[in-house]
Amino acid sequence: MKKGFIFMITVIVFLIIMLTVFYTYEVYKVSMDDNAVEKRVLSMNDYIKDLEVDVERAAYIAGFRTLLSIEEYVSETGEFMTNLETNFQEAFYSGNLSNTTPFMLENSTFSLYLQKINQNSKKIGVQVDINISEINLLQTDPWNVQIDVVSKVTLNDTRGLADWSFEKTYTTNIPISNFKDPLYSVYLKGRLQNFIVKTDITDFVDNNQTSALMSHIEDGLYKASNKAPSYLMRLRGNLSNSTYGVEGLIDINLLENQEDLEVNYDRSVVDYIYFGNQSTNNRCDVQNMPNWFKIDTEHINDYEINELSYLNCT
């Protein structure tokens, strides 16, 4: 009887110990699993931040190369890009521009960058899917073009510990500085090119001296103007005005030195007016300016011509 009681007590103690060990193990196991999930969530959250930087960098590179390719297309064909948004979207994403793949876009399309991002993410156990719904090309200020890539992003941990799904618009801005002015490429038949460079001149006329104004013209510089077309409008051949417009002044002397290039001496030297067909009231014989210099009345104050003497053109 006594031995049986001792045996029963021993069994009970043993069972209690086993249950305690098992429970402790399960609690430890759950704790370890929770820690693993927490660490994975934190690491993937950091990865999402890095992903945003990578995608925006890819959008900048692909966007810059696409604009360069469109610039060259306009320059080589002498035709404006009338379907600019559609052509940009196709070239940006897949490298197709008018049924060709420009040299600048070989192995540099946005879709290829996304593939590289996914390949690299797999090395750290993350599956990334970025589905693009929109690619928008915008002029948001005179000197920059904005690209918005609207997408749905899905990230999955390959071990099934965590996943994300969200909508995201990736945005990048590309300066237009040193891009070719499409108006020169088309209207001057490629004989002369002019690159868009922002002027730092603020006083065009000083005490009747026009040296700053002449430097502005001879250097082919540009200033912001809400009377002028934006860079994207220039690519389309649209010469109407924009809040984000830029304009330059034509150096007629350069045109005169080109063989077989017709010079229109009756037009204002403001570029989009010179190349366009709008009627303007012009001023001639401007003090301390070349004989070929004519400017419309809408721009007299903009270039401080009002500080000089001049005559109405007849």
mmCIF file with all atom_site columns, C-alpha atoms in Angstrom, residues 60-233:
data_model
loop_
_atom_site.group_PDB
_atom_site.id
_atom_site.type_symbol
_atom_site.label_atom_id
_atom_site.label_alt_id
_atom_site.label_comp_id
_atom_site.label_asym_id
_atom_site.label_entity_id
_atom_site.label_seq_id
_atom_site.pdbx_PDB_ins_code
_atom_site.Cartn_x
_atom_site.Cartn_y
_atom_site.Cartn_z
_atom_site.occupancy
_atom_site.B_iso_or_equiv
_atom_site.pdbx_formal_charge
_atom_site.auth_seq_id
_atom_site.auth_comp_id
_atom_site.auth_asym_id
_atom_site.auth_atom_id
_atom_site.pdbx_PDB_model_num
ATOM 1   C CA . TYR A 1 60  ? 14.264 59.548  -63.170 1.00 0.00 ? 60  TYR A CA 1
ATOM 2   C CA . ILE A 1 61  ? 16.764 57.583  -65.268 1.00 0.00 ? 61  ILE A CA 1
ATOM 3   C CA . ALA A 1 62  ? 14.127 56.149  -67.612 1.00 0.00 ? 62  ALA A CA 1
ATOM 4   C CA . GLY A 1 63  ? 12.342 59.514  -67.828 1.00 0.00 ? 63  GLY A CA 1
ATOM 5   C CA . PHE A 1 64  ? 15.512 61.449  -68.603 1.00 0.00 ? 64  PHE A CA 1
ATOM 6   C CA . ARG A 1 65  ? 16.542 58.980  -71.303 1.00 0.00 ? 65  ARG A CA 1
ATOM 7   C CA . THR A 1 66  ? 13.035 58.993  -72.772 1.00 0.00 ? 66  THR A CA 1
ATOM 8   C CA . LEU A 1 67  ? 12.968 62.784  -73.046 1.00 0.00 ? 67  LEU A CA 1
ATOM 9   C CA . LEU A 1 68  ? 16.401 62.722  -74.679 1.00 0.00 ? 68  LEU A CA 1
ATOM 10  C CA . SER A 1 69  ? 15.143 60.127  -77.158 1.00 0.00 ? 69  SER A CA 1
ATOM 11  C CA . ILE A 1 70  ? 12.068 62.220  -77.979 1.00 0.00 ? 70  ILE A CA 1
ATOM 12  C CA . GLU A 1 71  ? 14.276 65.283  -78.363 1.00 0.00 ? 71  GLU A CA 1
ATOM 13  C CA . GLU A 1 72  ? 16.458 63.411  -80.861 1.00 0.00 ? 72  GLU A CA 1
ATOM 14  C CA . TYR A 1 73  ? 13.406 62.090  -82.712 1.00 0.00 ? 73  TYR A CA 1
ATOM 15  C CA . VAL A 1 74  ? 12.086 65.632  -83.195 1.00 0.00 ? 74  VAL A CA 1
ATOM 16  C CA . SER A 1 75  ? 15.536 66.843  -84.233 1.00 0.00 ? 75  SER A CA 1
ATOM 17  C CA . GLU A 1 76  ? 16.116 64.046  -86.752 1.00 0.00 ? 76  GLU A CA 1
ATOM 18  C CA . THR A 1 77  ? 12.635 63.922  -88.287 1.00 0.00 ? 77  THR A CA 1
ATOM 19  C CA . GLY A 1 78  ? 11.833 67.640  -88.145 1.00 0.00 ? 78  GLY A CA 1
ATOM 20  C CA . GLU A 1 79  ? 8.390  66.733  -86.805 1.00 0.00 ? 79  GLU A CA 1
ATOM 21  C CA . PHE A 1 80  ? 6.761  67.661  -83.522 1.00 0.00 ? 80  PHE A CA 1
ATOM 22  C CA . MET A 1 81  ? 5.625  64.943  -81.128 1.00 0.00 ? 81  MET A CA 1
ATOM 23  C CA . THR A 1 82  ? 1.897  65.612  -81.378 1.00 0.00 ? 82  THR A CA 1
ATOM 24  C CA . ASN A 1 83  ? 0.928  62.505  -79.353 1.00 0.00 ? 83  ASN A CA 1
ATOM 25  C CA . LEU A 1 84  ? 3.512  63.279  -76.715 1.00 0.00 ? 84  LEU A CA 1
ATOM 26  C CA . GLU A 1 85  ? 1.909  61.608  -73.691 1.00 0.00 ? 85  GLU A CA 1
ATOM 27  C CA . THR A 1 86  ? 1.188  58.308  -75.464 1.00 0.00 ? 86  THR A CA 1
ATOM 28  C CA . ASN A 1 87  ? 4.617  58.195  -77.094 1.00 0.00 ? 87  ASN A CA 1
ATOM 29  C CA . PHE A 1 88  ? 6.319  59.048  -73.815 1.00 0.00 ? 88  PHE A CA 1
ATOM 30  C CA . GLN A 1 89  ? 4.441  56.339  -71.912 1.00 0.00 ? 89  GLN A CA 1
ATOM 31  C CA . GLU A 1 90  ? 5.341  53.631  -74.426 1.00 0.00 ? 90  GLU A CA 1
ATOM 32  C CA . ALA A 1 91  ? 8.983  54.659  -74.668 1.00 0.00 ? 91  ALA A CA 1
ATOM 33  C CA . PHE A 1 92  ? 9.355  55.137  -70.914 1.00 0.00 ? 92  PHE A CA 1
ATOM 34  C CA . TYR A 1 93  ? 7.930  51.734  -70.019 1.00 0.00 ? 93  TYR A CA 1
ATOM 35  C CA . SER A 1 94  ? 8.858  49.461  -72.919 1.00 0.00 ? 94  SER A CA 1
ATOM 36  C CA . GLY A 1 95  ? 11.416 51.400  -75.010 1.00 0.00 ? 95  GLY A CA 1
ATOM 37  C CA . ASN A 1 96  ? 9.179  51.681  -78.075 1.00 0.00 ? 96  ASN A CA 1
ATOM 38  C CA . LEU A 1 97  ? 9.212  55.053  -79.841 1.00 0.00 ? 97  LEU A CA 1
ATOM 39  C CA . SER A 1 98  ? 7.483  55.113  -83.233 1.00 0.00 ? 98  SER A CA 1
ATOM 40  C CA . ASN A 1 99  ? 8.144  51.383  -83.705 1.00 0.00 ? 99  ASN A CA 1
ATOM 41  C CA . THR A 1 100 ? 11.843 51.666  -82.949 1.00 0.00 ? 100 THR A CA 1
ATOM 42  C CA . THR A 1 101 ? 14.007 51.312  -79.856 1.00 0.00 ? 101 THR A CA 1
ATOM 43  C CA . PRO A 1 102 ? 16.222 54.393  -79.484 1.00 0.00 ? 102 PRO A CA 1
ATOM 44  C CA . PHE A 1 103 ? 19.822 53.789  -78.494 1.00 0.00 ? 103 PHE A CA 1
ATOM 45  C CA . MET A 1 104 ? 19.311 55.742  -75.264 1.00 0.00 ? 104 MET A CA 1
ATOM 46  C CA . LEU A 1 105 ? 16.591 53.301  -74.159 1.00 0.00 ? 105 LEU A CA 1
ATOM 47  C CA . GLU A 1 106 ? 18.379 50.041  -74.832 1.00 0.00 ? 106 GLU A CA 1
ATOM 48  C CA . ASN A 1 107 ? 18.408 48.157  -71.511 1.00 0.00 ? 107 ASN A CA 1
ATOM 49  C CA . SER A 1 108 ? 17.185 51.319  -69.779 1.00 0.00 ? 108 SER A CA 1
ATOM 50  C CA . THR A 1 109 ? 13.384 51.094  -69.796 1.00 0.00 ? 109 THR A CA 1
ATOM 51  C CA . PHE A 1 110 ? 11.349 51.424  -66.630 1.00 0.00 ? 110 PHE A CA 1
ATOM 52  C CA . SER A 1 111 ? 10.004 47.872  -66.942 1.00 0.00 ? 111 SER A CA 1
ATOM 53  C CA . LEU A 1 112 ? 13.565 46.493  -67.000 1.00 0.00 ? 112 LEU A CA 1
ATOM 54  C CA . TYR A 1 113 ? 14.428 48.476  -63.881 1.00 0.00 ? 113 TYR A CA 1
ATOM 55  C CA . LEU A 1 114 ? 11.398 46.952  -62.144 1.00 0.00 ? 114 LEU A CA 1
ATOM 56  C CA . GLN A 1 115 ? 12.578 43.476  -63.128 1.00 0.00 ? 115 GLN A CA 1
ATOM 57  C CA . LYS A 1 116 ? 16.012 44.193  -61.661 1.00 0.00 ? 116 LYS A CA 1
ATOM 58  C CA . ILE A 1 117 ? 14.430 45.435  -58.440 1.00 0.00 ? 117 ILE A CA 1
ATOM 59  C CA . ASN A 1 118 ? 12.414 42.213  -58.141 1.00 0.00 ? 118 ASN A CA 1
ATOM 60  C CA . GLN A 1 119 ? 15.464 40.052  -58.853 1.00 0.00 ? 119 GLN A CA 1
ATOM 61  C CA . ASN A 1 120 ? 17.457 41.802  -56.141 1.00 0.00 ? 120 ASN A CA 1
ATOM 62  C CA . SER A 1 121 ? 14.582 41.574  -53.657 1.00 0.00 ? 121 SER A CA 1
ATOM 63  C CA . LYS A 1 122 ? 14.420 37.793  -54.058 1.00 0.00 ? 122 LYS A CA 1
ATOM 64  C CA . LYS A 1 123 ? 17.960 37.593  -52.709 1.00 0.00 ? 123 LYS A CA 1
ATOM 65  C CA . ILE A 1 124 ? 16.632 38.777  -49.338 1.00 0.00 ? 124 ILE A CA 1
ATOM 66  C CA . GLY A 1 125 ? 13.499 36.634  -49.471 1.00 0.00 ? 125 GLY A CA 1
ATOM 67  C CA . VAL A 1 126 ? 11.009 39.227  -50.717 1.00 0.00 ? 126 VAL A CA 1
ATOM 68  C CA . GLN A 1 127 ? 8.737  38.925  -53.753 1.00 0.00 ? 127 GLN A CA 1
ATOM 69  C CA . VAL A 1 128 ? 7.890  42.360  -55.214 1.00 0.00 ? 128 VAL A CA 1
ATOM 70  C CA . ASP A 1 129 ? 5.149  43.020  -57.761 1.00 0.00 ? 129 ASP A CA 1
ATOM 71  C CA . ILE A 1 130 ? 4.640  46.596  -59.003 1.00 0.00 ? 130 ILE A CA 1
ATOM 72  C CA . ASN A 1 131 ? 1.699  46.952  -61.374 1.00 0.00 ? 131 ASN A CA 1
ATOM 73  C CA . ILE A 1 132 ? 1.629  50.274  -63.232 1.00 0.00 ? 132 ILE A CA 1
ATOM 74  C CA . SER A 1 133 ? -1.796 51.801  -63.912 1.00 0.00 ? 133 SER A CA 1
ATOM 75  C CA . GLU A 1 134 ? -0.768 55.291  -65.092 1.00 0.00 ? 134 GLU A CA 1
ATOM 76  C CA . ILE A 1 135 ? 2.312  57.149  -66.301 1.00 0.00 ? 135 ILE A CA 1
ATOM 77  C CA . ASN A 1 136 ? 1.728  60.900  -66.342 1.00 0.00 ? 136 ASN A CA 1
ATOM 78  C CA . LEU A 1 137 ? 3.959  63.562  -67.886 1.00 0.00 ? 137 LEU A CA 1
ATOM 79  C CA . LEU A 1 138 ? 3.405  67.038  -66.428 1.00 0.00 ? 138 LEU A CA 1
ATOM 80  C CA . GLN A 1 139 ? 4.881  70.527  -66.529 1.00 0.00 ? 139 GLN A CA 1
ATOM 81  C CA . THR A 1 140 ? 4.679  71.750  -62.934 1.00 0.00 ? 140 THR A CA 1
ATOM 82  C CA . ASP A 1 141 ? 7.074  74.695  -63.215 1.00 0.00 ? 141 ASP A CA 1
ATOM 83  C CA . PRO A 1 142 ? 8.931  76.378  -66.095 1.00 0.00 ? 142 PRO A CA 1
ATOM 84  C CA . TRP A 1 143 ? 12.211 74.528  -65.585 1.00 0.00 ? 143 TRP A CA 1
ATOM 85  C CA . ASN A 1 144 ? 11.179 70.989  -64.642 1.00 0.00 ? 144 ASN A CA 1
ATOM 86  C CA . VAL A 1 145 ? 9.109  68.173  -66.065 1.00 0.00 ? 145 VAL A CA 1
ATOM 87  C CA . GLN A 1 146 ? 7.345  65.952  -63.542 1.00 0.00 ? 146 GLN A CA 1
ATOM 88  C CA . ILE A 1 147 ? 6.739  62.238  -64.037 1.00 0.00 ? 147 ILE A CA 1
ATOM 89  C CA . ASP A 1 148 ? 4.106  60.482  -61.922 1.00 0.00 ? 148 ASP A CA 1
ATOM 90  C CA . VAL A 1 149 ? 4.029  56.681  -61.923 1.00 0.00 ? 149 VAL A CA 1
ATOM 91  C CA . VAL A 1 150 ? 0.766  55.441  -60.378 1.00 0.00 ? 150 VAL A CA 1
ATOM 92  C CA . SER A 1 151 ? 1.075  51.859  -59.186 1.00 0.00 ? 151 SER A CA 1
ATOM 93  C CA . LYS A 1 152 ? -0.154 49.075  -56.923 1.00 0.00 ? 152 LYS A CA 1
ATOM 94  C CA . VAL A 1 153 ? 2.641  47.458  -54.940 1.00 0.00 ? 153 VAL A CA 1
ATOM 95  C CA . THR A 1 154 ? 2.533  43.973  -53.430 1.00 0.00 ? 154 THR A CA 1
ATOM 96  C CA . LEU A 1 155 ? 5.321  42.567  -51.258 1.00 0.00 ? 155 LEU A CA 1
ATOM 97  C CA . ASN A 1 156 ? 5.401  39.019  -49.916 1.00 0.00 ? 156 ASN A CA 1
ATOM 98  C CA . ASP A 1 157 ? 7.907  37.392  -47.611 1.00 0.00 ? 157 ASP A CA 1
ATOM 99  C CA . THR A 1 158 ? 8.877  34.114  -49.267 1.00 0.00 ? 158 THR A CA 1
ATOM 100 C CA . ARG A 1 159 ? 8.523  32.308  -45.884 1.00 0.00 ? 159 ARG A CA 1
ATOM 101 C CA . GLY A 1 160 ? 5.014  33.622  -45.434 1.00 0.00 ? 160 GLY A CA 1
ATOM 102 C CA . LEU A 1 161 ? 5.839  35.711  -42.366 1.00 0.00 ? 161 LEU A CA 1
ATOM 103 C CA . ALA A 1 162 ? 4.533  39.049  -43.668 1.00 0.00 ? 162 ALA A CA 1
ATOM 104 C CA . ASP A 1 163 ? 3.025  40.745  -46.711 1.00 0.00 ? 163 ASP A CA 1
ATOM 105 C CA . TRP A 1 164 ? 2.065  44.254  -47.846 1.00 0.00 ? 164 TRP A CA 1
ATOM 106 C CA . SER A 1 165 ? -0.269 45.620  -50.506 1.00 0.00 ? 165 SER A CA 1
ATOM 107 C CA . PHE A 1 166 ? -0.701 49.329  -51.139 1.00 0.00 ? 166 PHE A CA 1
ATOM 108 C CA . GLU A 1 167 ? -1.175 51.959  -53.835 1.00 0.00 ? 167 GLU A CA 1
ATOM 109 C CA . LYS A 1 168 ? 1.671  54.363  -54.448 1.00 0.00 ? 168 LYS A CA 1
ATOM 110 C CA . THR A 1 169 ? 2.432  57.240  -56.820 1.00 0.00 ? 169 THR A CA 1
ATOM 111 C CA . TYR A 1 170 ? 6.153  57.539  -57.458 1.00 0.00 ? 170 TYR A CA 1
ATOM 112 C CA . THR A 1 171 ? 7.171  61.054  -58.510 1.00 0.00 ? 171 THR A CA 1
ATOM 113 C CA . THR A 1 172 ? 10.354 62.425  -60.013 1.00 0.00 ? 172 THR A CA 1
ATOM 114 C CA . ASN A 1 173 ? 11.312 65.771  -61.558 1.00 0.00 ? 173 ASN A CA 1
ATOM 115 C CA . ILE A 1 174 ? 13.604 66.198  -64.551 1.00 0.00 ? 174 ILE A CA 1
ATOM 116 C CA . PRO A 1 175 ? 15.214 69.589  -65.282 1.00 0.00 ? 175 PRO A CA 1
ATOM 117 C CA . ILE A 1 176 ? 14.823 70.777  -68.874 1.00 0.00 ? 176 ILE A CA 1
ATOM 118 C CA . SER A 1 177 ? 18.155 72.599  -68.741 1.00 0.00 ? 177 SER A CA 1
ATOM 119 C CA . ASN A 1 178 ? 20.334 71.813  -71.777 1.00 0.00 ? 178 ASN A CA 1
ATOM 120 C CA . PHE A 1 179 ? 17.578 70.053  -73.681 1.00 0.00 ? 179 PHE A CA 1
ATOM 121 C CA . LYS A 1 180 ? 17.228 71.151  -77.307 1.00 0.00 ? 180 LYS A CA 1
ATOM 122 C CA . ASP A 1 181 ? 14.506 73.663  -78.051 1.00 0.00 ? 181 ASP A CA 1
ATOM 123 C CA . PRO A 1 182 ? 12.132 71.768  -80.393 1.00 0.00 ? 182 PRO A CA 1
ATOM 124 C CA . LEU A 1 183 ? 11.130 74.989  -82.169 1.00 0.00 ? 183 LEU A CA 1
ATOM 125 C CA . TYR A 1 184 ? 14.651 75.372  -83.566 1.00 0.00 ? 184 TYR A CA 1
ATOM 126 C CA . SER A 1 185 ? 14.794 71.694  -84.539 1.00 0.00 ? 185 SER A CA 1
ATOM 127 C CA . VAL A 1 186 ? 11.616 71.896  -86.606 1.00 0.00 ? 186 VAL A CA 1
ATOM 128 C CA . TYR A 1 187 ? 11.329 75.459  -87.904 1.00 0.00 ? 187 TYR A CA 1
ATOM 129 C CA . LEU A 1 188 ? 15.020 75.888  -88.720 1.00 0.00 ? 188 LEU A CA 1
ATOM 130 C CA . LYS A 1 189 ? 15.214 72.408  -90.271 1.00 0.00 ? 189 LYS A CA 1
ATOM 131 C CA . GLY A 1 190 ? 18.039 71.348  -87.980 1.00 0.00 ? 190 GLY A CA 1
ATOM 132 C CA . ARG A 1 191 ? 20.371 74.021  -89.363 1.00 0.00 ? 191 ARG A CA 1
ATOM 133 C CA . LEU A 1 192 ? 20.634 75.655  -85.949 1.00 0.00 ? 192 LEU A CA 1
ATOM 134 C CA . GLN A 1 193 ? 20.032 74.156  -82.544 1.00 0.00 ? 193 GLN A CA 1
ATOM 135 C CA . ASN A 1 194 ? 19.488 76.027  -79.330 1.00 0.00 ? 194 ASN A CA 1
ATOM 136 C CA . PHE A 1 195 ? 19.695 74.500  -75.872 1.00 0.00 ? 195 PHE A CA 1
ATOM 137 C CA . ILE A 1 196 ? 17.421 75.673  -73.094 1.00 0.00 ? 196 ILE A CA 1
ATOM 138 C CA . VAL A 1 197 ? 19.507 77.455  -70.469 1.00 0.00 ? 197 VAL A CA 1
ATOM 139 C CA . LYS A 1 198 ? 17.972 79.710  -67.834 1.00 0.00 ? 198 LYS A CA 1
ATOM 140 C CA . THR A 1 199 ? 19.215 83.289  -67.917 1.00 0.00 ? 199 THR A CA 1
ATOM 141 C CA . ASP A 1 200 ? 20.602 84.884  -64.779 1.00 0.00 ? 200 ASP A CA 1
ATOM 142 C CA . ILE A 1 201 ? 20.132 88.370  -66.213 1.00 0.00 ? 201 ILE A CA 1
ATOM 143 C CA . THR A 1 202 ? 17.569 90.445  -64.346 1.00 0.00 ? 202 THR A CA 1
ATOM 144 C CA . ASP A 1 203 ? 18.380 93.917  -65.713 1.00 0.00 ? 203 ASP A CA 1
ATOM 145 C CA . PHE A 1 204 ? 18.385 93.836  -69.512 1.00 0.00 ? 204 PHE A CA 1
ATOM 146 C CA . VAL A 1 205 ? 18.897 97.578  -69.940 1.00 0.00 ? 205 VAL A CA 1
ATOM 147 C CA . ASP A 1 206 ? 20.996 99.752  -67.649 1.00 0.00 ? 206 ASP A CA 1
ATOM 148 C CA . ASN A 1 207 ? 21.247 103.487 -68.282 1.00 0.00 ? 207 ASN A CA 1
ATOM 149 C CA . ASN A 1 208 ? 20.429 102.998 -71.983 1.00 0.00 ? 208 ASN A CA 1
ATOM 150 C CA . GLN A 1 209 ? 23.133 100.341 -72.274 1.00 0.00 ? 209 GLN A CA 1
ATOM 151 C CA . THR A 1 210 ? 21.950 97.125  -73.927 1.00 0.00 ? 210 THR A CA 1
ATOM 152 C CA . SER A 1 211 ? 24.998 94.897  -73.490 1.00 0.00 ? 211 SER A CA 1
ATOM 153 C CA . ALA A 1 212 ? 23.129 92.600  -71.075 1.00 0.00 ? 212 ALA A CA 1
ATOM 154 C CA . LEU A 1 213 ? 20.215 92.287  -73.498 1.00 0.00 ? 213 LEU A CA 1
ATOM 155 C CA . MET A 1 214 ? 22.573 91.476  -76.366 1.00 0.00 ? 214 MET A CA 1
ATOM 156 C CA . SER A 1 215 ? 24.349 88.862  -74.239 1.00 0.00 ? 215 SER A CA 1
ATOM 157 C CA . HIS A 1 216 ? 20.969 87.301  -73.472 1.00 0.00 ? 216 HIS A CA 1
ATOM 158 C CA . ILE A 1 217 ? 20.232 87.084  -77.199 1.00 0.00 ? 217 ILE A CA 1
ATOM 159 C CA . GLU A 1 218 ? 23.669 85.972  -78.399 1.00 0.00 ? 218 GLU A CA 1
ATOM 160 C CA . ASP A 1 219 ? 23.954 83.277  -75.720 1.00 0.00 ? 219 ASP A CA 1
ATOM 161 C CA . GLY A 1 220 ? 20.522 81.921  -76.604 1.00 0.00 ? 220 GLY A CA 1
ATOM 162 C CA . LEU A 1 221 ? 19.232 82.133  -73.032 1.00 0.00 ? 221 LEU A CA 1
ATOM 163 C CA . TYR A 1 222 ? 15.676 81.695  -71.762 1.00 0.00 ? 222 TYR A CA 1
ATOM 164 C CA . LYS A 1 223 ? 13.450 83.312  -69.165 1.00 0.00 ? 223 LYS A CA 1
ATOM 165 C CA . ALA A 1 224 ? 10.197 82.175  -67.586 1.00 0.00 ? 224 ALA A CA 1
ATOM 166 C CA . SER A 1 225 ? 7.105  83.776  -69.115 1.00 0.00 ? 225 SER A CA 1
ATOM 167 C CA . ASN A 1 226 ? 3.395  83.047  -68.761 1.00 0.00 ? 226 ASN A CA 1
ATOM 168 C CA . LYS A 1 227 ? 2.948  84.449  -72.278 1.00 0.00 ? 227 LYS A CA 1
ATOM 169 C CA . ALA A 1 228 ? 5.015  81.655  -73.809 1.00 0.00 ? 228 ALA A CA 1
ATOM 170 C CA . PRO A 1 229 ? 4.586  77.899  -74.330 1.00 0.00 ? 229 PRO A CA 1
ATOM 171 C CA . SER A 1 230 ? 6.092  75.440  -71.866 1.00 0.00 ? 230 SER A CA 1
ATOM 172 C CA . TYR A 1 231 ? 8.793  72.968  -72.859 1.00 0.00 ? 231 TYR A CA 1
ATOM 173 C CA . LEU A 1 232 ? 6.273  70.129  -73.252 1.00 0.00 ? 232 LEU A CA 1
ATOM 174 C CA . MET A 1 233 ? 4.076  72.360  -75.408 1.00 0.00 ? 233 MET A CA 1
#
